[in-house]
XYZ file of N, CA, C and O in Angstrom:
424
model
N 10.851 -6.153 -5.917
C 9.506 -5.755 -6.240
C 9.370 -5.544 -7.739
O 10.261 -5.023 -8.375
N 8.236 -5.906 -8.237
C 7.965 -5.741 -9.659
C 7.165 -4.465 -9.853
O 5.958 -4.480 -9.939
N 7.860 -3.316 -9.905
C 7.168 -2.038 -10.031
C 6.852 -1.694 -11.473
O 6.169 -0.725 -11.735
N 7.353 -2.475 -12.436
C 7.100 -2.171 -13.839
C 5.896 -2.932 -14.389
O 5.608 -2.856 -15.555
N 5.201 -3.661 -13.527
C 4.030 -4.391 -13.969
C 2.952 -3.397 -14.400
O 2.617 -2.474 -13.671
N 2.417 -3.572 -15.565
C 1.432 -2.657 -16.110
C 0.023 -3.090 -15.755
O -0.298 -4.261 -15.761
N -0.803 -2.139 -15.449
C -2.214 -2.446 -15.245
C -2.959 -2.087 -16.526
O -2.455 -1.368 -17.376
N -4.181 -2.590 -16.658
C -4.972 -2.302 -17.853
C -5.379 -0.842 -17.922
O -5.502 -0.275 -18.990
N -5.622 -0.223 -16.785
C -6.055 1.159 -16.738
C -4.912 2.008 -16.204
O -4.728 2.131 -15.001
N -4.129 2.623 -17.074
C -2.950 3.367 -16.643
C -3.287 4.779 -16.186
O -2.402 5.501 -15.766
N -4.561 5.193 -16.251
C -4.918 6.531 -15.795
C -5.049 6.594 -14.279
O -4.920 7.651 -13.698
N -5.294 5.465 -13.637
C -5.387 5.429 -12.181
C -4.047 5.029 -11.599
O -3.281 4.280 -12.194
N -3.786 5.523 -10.394
C -2.577 5.133 -9.696
C -2.790 3.752 -9.089
O -3.904 3.334 -8.833
N -1.698 3.054 -8.849
C -1.760 1.669 -8.381
C -1.124 1.561 -7.002
O -0.014 2.046 -6.778
N -1.846 0.945 -6.058
C -1.311 0.679 -4.730
C -0.777 -0.742 -4.718
O -1.532 -1.706 -4.789
N 0.528 -0.866 -4.658
C 1.196 -2.171 -4.708
C 1.601 -2.587 -3.299
O 2.223 -1.816 -2.566
N 1.253 -3.810 -2.917
C 1.571 -4.339 -1.599
C 2.693 -5.365 -1.726
O 2.640 -6.252 -2.571
N 3.705 -5.223 -0.876
C 4.813 -6.172 -0.831
C 5.033 -6.597 0.614
O 5.024 -5.759 1.518
N 5.211 -7.887 0.820
C 5.480 -8.406 2.160
C 6.834 -9.113 2.157
O 7.068 -9.998 1.355
N 7.701 -8.706 3.070
C 8.955 -9.432 3.267
C 8.755 -10.354 4.469
O 7.658 -10.463 5.000
N 9.821 -10.986 4.924
C 9.691 -11.874 6.079
C 9.349 -11.121 7.362
O 8.712 -11.672 8.247
N 9.757 -9.855 7.467
C 9.534 -9.100 8.698
C 8.643 -7.871 8.522
O 8.063 -7.400 9.499
N 8.556 -7.322 7.321
C 7.895 -6.032 7.147
C 6.858 -6.061 6.028
O 6.857 -6.958 5.185
N 6.001 -5.041 6.046
C 4.952 -4.869 5.042
C 5.157 -3.503 4.398
O 5.365 -2.514 5.094
N 5.071 -3.446 3.071
C 5.283 -2.213 2.326
C 4.072 -1.934 1.438
O 3.519 -2.859 0.855
N 3.698 -0.670 1.323
C 2.624 -0.252 0.421
C 3.150 0.926 -0.397
O 3.573 1.939 0.168
N 3.158 0.795 -1.720
C 3.678 1.837 -2.610
C 2.569 2.306 -3.539
O 1.895 1.479 -4.156
N 2.402 3.616 -3.670
C 1.490 4.182 -4.651
C 2.314 4.499 -5.889
O 3.238 5.310 -5.837
N 1.979 3.826 -6.997
C 2.800 3.888 -8.206
C 2.020 4.527 -9.347
O 0.853 4.212 -9.565
N 2.676 5.420 -10.079
C 2.139 5.985 -11.314
C 2.758 5.196 -12.465
O 3.951 5.323 -12.740
N 1.950 4.358 -13.119
C 2.474 3.488 -14.173
C 2.860 4.259 -15.433
O 3.736 3.825 -16.174
N 2.211 5.394 -15.697
C 2.562 6.177 -16.891
C 3.969 6.760 -16.762
O 4.752 6.741 -17.693
N 4.296 7.282 -15.583
C 5.610 7.880 -15.349
C 6.615 6.862 -14.812
O 7.790 7.179 -14.681
N 6.117 5.665 -14.466
C 6.945 4.601 -13.908
C 7.722 5.077 -12.685
O 8.940 4.913 -12.591
N 6.990 5.663 -11.716
C 7.642 6.109 -10.495
C 6.718 5.936 -9.298
O 5.503 5.909 -9.435
N 7.329 5.811 -8.135
C 6.594 5.693 -6.886
C 6.228 7.098 -6.426
O 7.097 7.959 -6.297
N 4.935 7.324 -6.181
C 4.456 8.641 -5.743
C 4.660 8.805 -4.236
O 5.189 9.811 -3.781
N 4.199 7.819 -3.485
C 4.372 7.819 -2.031
C 4.373 6.377 -1.549
O 3.960 5.483 -2.273
N 4.828 6.178 -0.339
C 4.853 4.821 0.203
C 4.738 4.861 1.717
O 4.913 5.906 2.351
N 4.440 3.711 2.263
C 4.361 3.541 3.704
C 4.768 2.101 4.009
O 4.553 1.208 3.199
N 5.345 1.890 5.170
C 5.736 0.535 5.560
C 5.890 0.476 7.069
O 5.799 1.495 7.758
N 6.137 -0.713 7.562
C 6.337 -0.882 8.993
C 7.661 -0.275 9.455
O 7.885 -0.171 10.661
N 8.500 0.153 8.528
C 9.758 0.817 8.905
C 9.751 2.309 8.589
O 10.764 2.970 8.704
N 8.581 2.851 8.222
C 8.454 4.296 7.964
C 8.666 5.069 9.263
O 8.183 4.668 10.323
N 9.357 6.186 9.183
C 9.654 6.988 10.366
C 8.385 7.472 11.071
O 8.354 7.563 12.291
N 7.342 7.783 10.300
C 6.111 8.332 10.873
C 5.364 7.336 11.754
O 4.703 7.727 12.714
N 5.435 6.063 11.432
C 4.644 5.070 12.168
C 5.482 4.011 12.879
O 4.927 3.148 13.545
N 6.786 4.113 12.769
C 7.672 3.095 13.350
C 7.452 2.950 14.859
O 7.504 1.851 15.400
N 7.161 4.049 15.543
C 6.966 4.003 16.993
C 5.674 3.279 17.386
O 5.538 2.824 18.516
N 4.710 3.134 16.460
C 3.454 2.437 16.736
C 3.581 0.922 16.557
O 2.730 0.171 17.016
N 4.632 0.478 15.888
C 4.832 -0.934 15.582
C 5.522 -1.600 16.772
O 6.626 -1.231 17.139
N 4.854 -2.582 17.354
C 5.386 -3.253 18.549
C 6.124 -4.554 18.228
O 7.013 -4.961 18.947
N 5.727 -5.250 17.170
C 6.344 -6.532 16.839
C 6.507 -6.616 15.326
O 6.269 -5.653 14.617
N 6.879 -7.794 14.858
C 7.021 -7.977 13.425
C 5.657 -7.964 12.749
O 4.634 -7.777 13.398
N 5.638 -8.210 11.466
C 4.408 -8.057 10.693
C 3.262 -8.919 11.215
O 3.447 -10.090 11.539
N 2.101 -8.298 11.346
C 0.863 -8.966 11.706
C -0.292 -8.095 11.221
O -0.067 -7.024 10.642
N -1.509 -8.519 11.439
C -2.666 -7.792 10.919
C -2.814 -6.406 11.551
O -3.232 -5.459 10.885
N -2.469 -6.284 12.829
C -2.563 -4.978 13.498
C -1.593 -3.985 12.858
O -1.941 -2.818 12.622
N -0.386 -4.433 12.553
C 0.594 -3.565 11.890
C 0.157 -3.244 10.461
O 0.384 -2.139 9.969
N -0.468 -4.203 9.800
C -0.961 -3.971 8.446
C -2.044 -2.902 8.450
O -2.099 -2.067 7.543
N -2.881 -2.873 9.481
C -3.911 -1.834 9.586
C -3.273 -0.465 9.772
O -3.735 0.515 9.190
N -2.215 -0.391 10.550
C -1.507 0.881 10.758
C -0.925 1.369 9.436
O -1.051 2.547 9.086
N -0.295 0.471 8.692
C 0.278 0.829 7.384
C -0.833 1.259 6.422
O -0.703 2.251 5.704
N -1.953 0.527 6.410
C -3.074 0.862 5.532
C -3.666 2.222 5.837
O -3.973 3.000 4.936
N -3.815 2.529 7.103
C -4.345 3.836 7.498
C -3.375 4.946 7.099
O -3.774 5.987 6.579
N -2.085 4.705 7.316
C -1.067 5.710 6.999
C -1.008 5.988 5.494
O -0.964 7.144 5.076
N -1.013 4.923 4.682
C -0.973 5.140 3.223
C -2.275 5.767 2.756
O -2.275 6.606 1.854
N -3.399 5.424 3.374
C -4.684 6.036 3.032
C -4.676 7.528 3.285
O -5.178 8.314 2.467
N -4.118 7.946 4.411
C -4.017 9.372 4.719
C -3.109 10.095 3.724
O -3.409 11.214 3.290
N -1.998 9.453 3.364
C -1.080 10.059 2.391
C -1.739 10.202 1.019
O -1.566 11.216 0.338
N -2.494 9.172 0.614
C -3.184 9.220 -0.679
C -4.243 10.317 -0.661
O -4.402 11.064 -1.635
N -4.949 10.431 0.443
C -5.990 11.457 0.569
C -5.380 12.858 0.489
O -5.945 13.754 -0.132
N -4.199 13.064 1.112
C -3.504 14.354 1.051
C -3.135 14.728 -0.377
O -3.094 15.902 -0.728
N -2.847 13.713 -1.198
C -2.500 13.962 -2.601
C -3.728 14.314 -3.441
O -3.592 14.709 -4.593
N -4.913 14.117 -2.887
C -6.143 14.420 -3.620
C -6.615 13.283 -4.509
O -7.473 13.485 -5.368
N -6.085 12.104 -4.307
C -6.474 10.946 -5.109
C -7.637 10.256 -4.409
O -7.587 10.011 -3.209
N -8.698 9.958 -5.173
C -9.867 9.308 -4.588
C -10.003 7.857 -5.019
O -10.513 7.034 -4.274
N -9.553 7.523 -6.233
C -9.670 6.156 -6.749
C -8.301 5.628 -7.156
O -7.513 6.335 -7.772
N -8.066 4.365 -6.802
C -6.809 3.716 -7.142
C -7.085 2.292 -7.598
O -8.206 1.805 -7.496
N -6.054 1.641 -8.063
C -6.100 0.213 -8.377
C -5.311 -0.491 -7.274
O -4.187 -0.099 -6.965
N -5.903 -1.517 -6.666
C -5.244 -2.260 -5.596
C -4.529 -3.457 -6.199
O -5.138 -4.322 -6.805
N -3.209 -3.497 -6.059
C -2.384 -4.572 -6.604
C -1.787 -5.355 -5.443
O -0.880 -4.898 -4.775
N -2.313 -6.545 -5.204
C -1.849 -7.362 -4.087
C -0.617 -8.173 -4.456
O -0.055 -8.883 -3.630
N -0.172 -8.091 -5.690
C 0.987 -8.854 -6.132
C 0.690 -10.343 -6.124
O -0.373 -10.764 -6.550
N 1.602 -11.130 -5.599
C 1.425 -12.583 -5.542
C 0.726 -13.021 -4.257
O 0.542 -14.199 -4.027
N 0.358 -12.074 -3.420
C -0.245 -12.390 -2.131
C -1.733 -12.674 -2.273
O -2.412 -12.070 -3.096
N -2.232 -13.563 -1.445
C -3.668 -13.818 -1.389
C -4.354 -12.638 -0.717
O -3.787 -11.999 0.163
N -5.595 -12.371 -1.128
C -6.357 -11.286 -0.504
C -6.960 -11.831 0.789
O -8.103 -12.262 0.848
N -6.153 -11.829 1.829
C -6.591 -12.359 3.114
C -5.542 -11.963 4.148
O -4.426 -11.637 3.812
N -5.901 -11.907 5.386
C -4.958 -11.591 6.450
C -4.429 -10.173 6.368
O -5.193 -9.210 6.393
N -3.119 -10.042 6.259
C -2.472 -8.733 6.267
C -2.830 -7.891 5.049
O -3.018 -6.675 5.155
N -2.935 -8.510 3.887
C -3.287 -7.770 2.666
C -4.712 -7.219 2.791
O -4.974 -6.073 2.459
N -5.618 -8.027 3.303
C -6.997 -7.585 3.512
C -7.044 -6.472 4.549
O -7.797 -5.505 4.416
N -6.224 -6.557 5.600
C -6.178 -5.526 6.643
C -5.706 -4.191 6.073
O -6.271 -3.135 6.409
N -4.708 -4.216 5.190
C -4.242 -2.983 4.538
C -5.355 -2.403 3.679
O -5.633 -1.204 3.715
N -6.011 -3.259 2.891
C -7.080 -2.801 2.001
C -8.235 -2.188 2.788
O -8.729 -1.106 2.448
N -8.660 -2.849 3.849
C -9.783 -2.346 4.646
C -9.444 -1.018 5.323
O -10.259 -0.096 5.337
N -8.237 -0.900 5.866
C -7.828 0.345 6.520
C -7.720 1.488 5.512
O -8.080 2.630 5.818
N -7.259 1.190 4.309
C -7.168 2.221 3.264
C -8.560 2.648 2.822
O -8.823 3.838 2.635
N -9.470 1.687 2.657
C -10.859 2.017 2.301
C -11.529 2.864 3.380
O -12.321 3.749 3.062
N -11.221 2.603 4.638
C -11.800 3.376 5.740
C -11.389 4.847 5.701
O -12.047 5.694 6.292
N -10.309 5.136 5.003
C -9.861 6.527 4.834
C -10.531 7.199 3.636
O -10.214 8.324 3.284
N -11.442 6.476 2.965
C -12.201 7.065 1.871
C -11.638 6.808 0.488
O -12.101 7.402 -0.483
N -10.661 5.943 0.377
C -10.070 5.631 -0.913
C -10.873 4.511 -1.570
O -11.181 3.512 -0.925
N -11.195 4.667 -2.838
C -12.021 3.700 -3.579
C -11.127 2.840 -4.465
O -10.279 3.359 -5.189
N -11.347 1.519 -4.412
C -10.610 0.588 -5.277
C -11.474 0.251 -6.456
O -12.645 0.029 -6.354
């Protein structure tokens, strides 16, 4: 993962999406401190029992909702959405929509 990629606006936290062959990962990154604040994935202990198969849009929605709840608990309302090299469609779009449904603004 390229966690050192800089965004133009370093005052907002960045939600970085990474997809492997089997799993989906979402990391909330503080670019000023260069550290991961929180993360969620299909292998997270909190949501692992909800995942029935390998990565798909339904699992991406679960990950998006989970990271949205974690971001909301931190008191963050606005973030930068970083899809990486992925197209904004399918699983990436499902994560984004589920996170937005939790009240997080991109």
